[in-house]
Amino acid sequence: MTTPYPSREVWLLHADGSATIHRTGAEVVITSPKGDDIESVARFDFKAPNNEAVYKTLVLDMRIAWEAGARHLIAYSDSPHIVKQLKERIKLKRIA
């Protein structure tokens, strides 16, 4: 996969959320530059908007990715609204 930062070790994060009448949840897969996957599933036993579940799960999993060594992360979601929120709220530092 070609990334906008070819000289850096880029991690990938893919998120997918779902909501029903009784539950809300999201699944996230974090992929290291070496191809190792970290899978995470969050389930909430209360009704919440799908976007809220995906957003909260993404924030938690970005912390997991950071602790695993990710410094350059590209996040993908089935919700463009979530990606926009993350871009607005998180300041990324560029390391030259």
PDB file of C-alpha atoms in Angstrom:
ATOM      1  CA  MET A   1       0.000   0.000   0.000  1.00  0.00           C
ATOM      2  CA  THR A   2       1.302   3.448  -0.897  1.00  0.00           C
ATOM      3  CA  THR A   3       1.074   6.001   1.893  1.00  0.00           C
ATOM      4  CA  PRO A   4       1.602   9.759   1.911  1.00  0.00           C
ATOM      5  CA  TYR A   5       4.639   9.209   4.170  1.00  0.00           C
ATOM      6  CA  PRO A   6       6.751   6.561   2.411  1.00  0.00           C
ATOM      7  CA  SER A   7       9.878   7.098   4.538  1.00  0.00           C
ATOM      8  CA  ARG A   8       8.033   6.726   7.841  1.00  0.00           C
ATOM      9  CA  GLU A   9       6.628   3.689   9.577  1.00  0.00           C
ATOM     10  CA  VAL A  10       2.923   4.238   9.050  1.00  0.00           C
ATOM     11  CA  TRP A  11       0.356   2.312  11.071  1.00  0.00           C
ATOM     12  CA  LEU A  12      -3.194   1.810   9.793  1.00  0.00           C
ATOM     13  CA  LEU A  13      -6.389   1.853  11.813  1.00  0.00           C
ATOM     14  CA  HIS A  14      -9.700   0.616  10.353  1.00  0.00           C
ATOM     15  CA  ALA A  15     -12.939   1.123  12.295  1.00  0.00           C
ATOM     16  CA  ASP A  16     -16.453  -0.158  11.690  1.00  0.00           C
ATOM     17  CA  GLY A  17     -19.415   0.504  13.955  1.00  0.00           C
ATOM     18  CA  SER A  18     -22.874  -0.931  14.389  1.00  0.00           C
ATOM     19  CA  ALA A  19     -25.951  -0.063  16.402  1.00  0.00           C
ATOM     20  CA  THR A  20     -29.137  -1.917  17.304  1.00  0.00           C
ATOM     21  CA  ILE A  21     -32.075  -1.047  19.516  1.00  0.00           C
ATOM     22  CA  HIS A  22     -30.360  -2.466  22.605  1.00  0.00           C
ATOM     23  CA  ARG A  23     -26.618  -2.346  21.905  1.00  0.00           C
ATOM     24  CA  THR A  24     -23.967  -0.308  20.201  1.00  0.00           C
ATOM     25  CA  GLY A  25     -20.442  -1.337  19.341  1.00  0.00           C
ATOM     26  CA  ALA A  26     -17.437  -0.924  17.137  1.00  0.00           C
ATOM     27  CA  GLU A  27     -14.627  -3.080  15.841  1.00  0.00           C
ATOM     28  CA  VAL A  28     -11.183  -1.669  15.184  1.00  0.00           C
ATOM     29  CA  VAL A  29      -8.176  -3.284  13.530  1.00  0.00           C
ATOM     30  CA  ILE A  30      -4.768  -1.650  13.952  1.00  0.00           C
ATOM     31  CA  THR A  31      -2.097  -2.811  11.492  1.00  0.00           C
ATOM     32  CA  SER A  32       1.604  -2.245  12.157  1.00  0.00           C
ATOM     33  CA  PRO A  33       4.073  -1.427   9.363  1.00  0.00           C
ATOM     34  CA  LYS A  34       5.207  -5.071   9.544  1.00  0.00           C
ATOM     35  CA  GLY A  35       1.657  -6.319   8.940  1.00  0.00           C
ATOM     36  CA  ASP A  36       0.834  -7.403  12.495  1.00  0.00           C
ATOM     37  CA  ASP A  37      -2.814  -6.823  13.469  1.00  0.00           C
ATOM     38  CA  ILE A  38      -4.250  -5.741  16.797  1.00  0.00           C
ATOM     39  CA  GLU A  39      -8.004  -6.321  16.903  1.00  0.00           C
ATOM     40  CA  SER A  40     -10.288  -4.551  19.338  1.00  0.00           C
ATOM     41  CA  VAL A  41     -14.036  -4.784  19.867  1.00  0.00           C
ATOM     42  CA  ALA A  42     -16.055  -2.479  22.096  1.00  0.00           C
ATOM     43  CA  ARG A  43     -19.644  -3.261  22.986  1.00  0.00           C
ATOM     44  CA  PHE A  44     -21.926  -1.009  24.976  1.00  0.00           C
ATOM     45  CA  ASP A  45     -25.052  -2.411  26.635  1.00  0.00           C
ATOM     46  CA  PHE A  46     -26.951   0.803  26.076  1.00  0.00           C
ATOM     47  CA  LYS A  47     -28.291   2.553  23.042  1.00  0.00           C
ATOM     48  CA  ALA A  48     -25.994   5.215  21.663  1.00  0.00           C
ATOM     49  CA  PRO A  49     -25.637   6.771  18.247  1.00  0.00           C
ATOM     50  CA  ASN A  50     -23.436   4.661  15.982  1.00  0.00           C
ATOM     51  CA  ASN A  51     -21.069   7.598  15.418  1.00  0.00           C
ATOM     52  CA  GLU A  52     -20.572   8.021  19.163  1.00  0.00           C
ATOM     53  CA  ALA A  53     -19.624   4.374  19.610  1.00  0.00           C
ATOM     54  CA  VAL A  54     -17.152   4.467  16.728  1.00  0.00           C
ATOM     55  CA  TYR A  55     -15.651   7.751  17.940  1.00  0.00           C
ATOM     56  CA  LYS A  56     -15.123   6.533  21.515  1.00  0.00           C
ATOM     57  CA  THR A  57     -13.672   3.258  20.302  1.00  0.00           C
ATOM     58  CA  LEU A  58     -11.320   5.049  17.891  1.00  0.00           C
ATOM     59  CA  VAL A  59      -9.992   7.316  20.624  1.00  0.00           C
ATOM     60  CA  LEU A  60      -9.301   4.327  22.891  1.00  0.00           C
ATOM     61  CA  ASP A  61      -7.662   2.378  20.096  1.00  0.00           C
ATOM     62  CA  MET A  62      -5.497   5.309  19.076  1.00  0.00           C
ATOM     63  CA  ARG A  63      -4.096   5.169  22.606  1.00  0.00           C
ATOM     64  CA  ILE A  64      -3.476   1.442  22.184  1.00  0.00           C
ATOM     65  CA  ALA A  65      -1.698   2.131  18.884  1.00  0.00           C
ATOM     66  CA  TRP A  66       0.441   4.828  20.540  1.00  0.00           C
ATOM     67  CA  GLU A  67       1.468   2.458  23.325  1.00  0.00           C
ATOM     68  CA  ALA A  68       2.300  -0.215  20.732  1.00  0.00           C
ATOM     69  CA  GLY A  69       4.719   2.219  19.069  1.00  0.00           C
ATOM     70  CA  ALA A  70       2.640   4.012  16.426  1.00  0.00           C
ATOM     71  CA  ARG A  71       3.776   7.568  15.773  1.00  0.00           C
ATOM     72  CA  HIS A  72       2.302   7.952  12.288  1.00  0.00           C
ATOM     73  CA  LEU A  73      -1.249   6.661  12.035  1.00  0.00           C
ATOM     74  CA  ILE A  74      -3.771   6.745   9.202  1.00  0.00           C
ATOM     75  CA  ALA A  75      -7.352   6.117  10.368  1.00  0.00           C
ATOM     76  CA  TYR A  76     -10.146   4.809   8.163  1.00  0.00           C
ATOM     77  CA  SER A  77     -13.799   4.629   9.166  1.00  0.00           C
ATOM     78  CA  ASP A  78     -17.127   3.858   7.548  1.00  0.00           C
ATOM     79  CA  SER A  79     -18.211   7.268   8.872  1.00  0.00           C
ATOM     80  CA  PRO A  80     -16.661  10.357   7.229  1.00  0.00           C
ATOM     81  CA  HIS A  81     -18.142  12.398  10.095  1.00  0.00           C
ATOM     82  CA  ILE A  82     -15.983  10.532  12.615  1.00  0.00           C
ATOM     83  CA  VAL A  83     -12.814  11.061  10.595  1.00  0.00           C
ATOM     84  CA  LYS A  84     -13.607  14.773  10.347  1.00  0.00           C
ATOM     85  CA  GLN A  85     -14.142  14.980  14.129  1.00  0.00           C
ATOM     86  CA  LEU A  86     -10.817  13.301  14.791  1.00  0.00           C
ATOM     87  CA  LYS A  87      -8.979  15.637  12.439  1.00  0.00           C
ATOM     88  CA  GLU A  88     -10.494  18.638  14.201  1.00  0.00           C
ATOM     89  CA  ARG A  89      -9.783  17.454  17.754  1.00  0.00           C
ATOM     90  CA  ILE A  90      -6.386  15.841  17.507  1.00  0.00           C
ATOM     91  CA  LYS A  91      -3.267  17.823  16.754  1.00  0.00           C
ATOM     92  CA  LEU A  92      -0.663  15.731  15.010  1.00  0.00           C
ATOM     93  CA  LYS A  93       3.008  16.562  15.363  1.00  0.00           C
ATOM     94  CA  ARG A  94       5.146  16.131  12.299  1.00  0.00           C
ATOM     95  CA  ILE A  95       8.600  14.819  12.938  1.00  0.00           C
ATOM     96  CA  ALA A  96      11.046  15.908  10.280  1.00  0.00           C
TER      97      ALA A  96
END
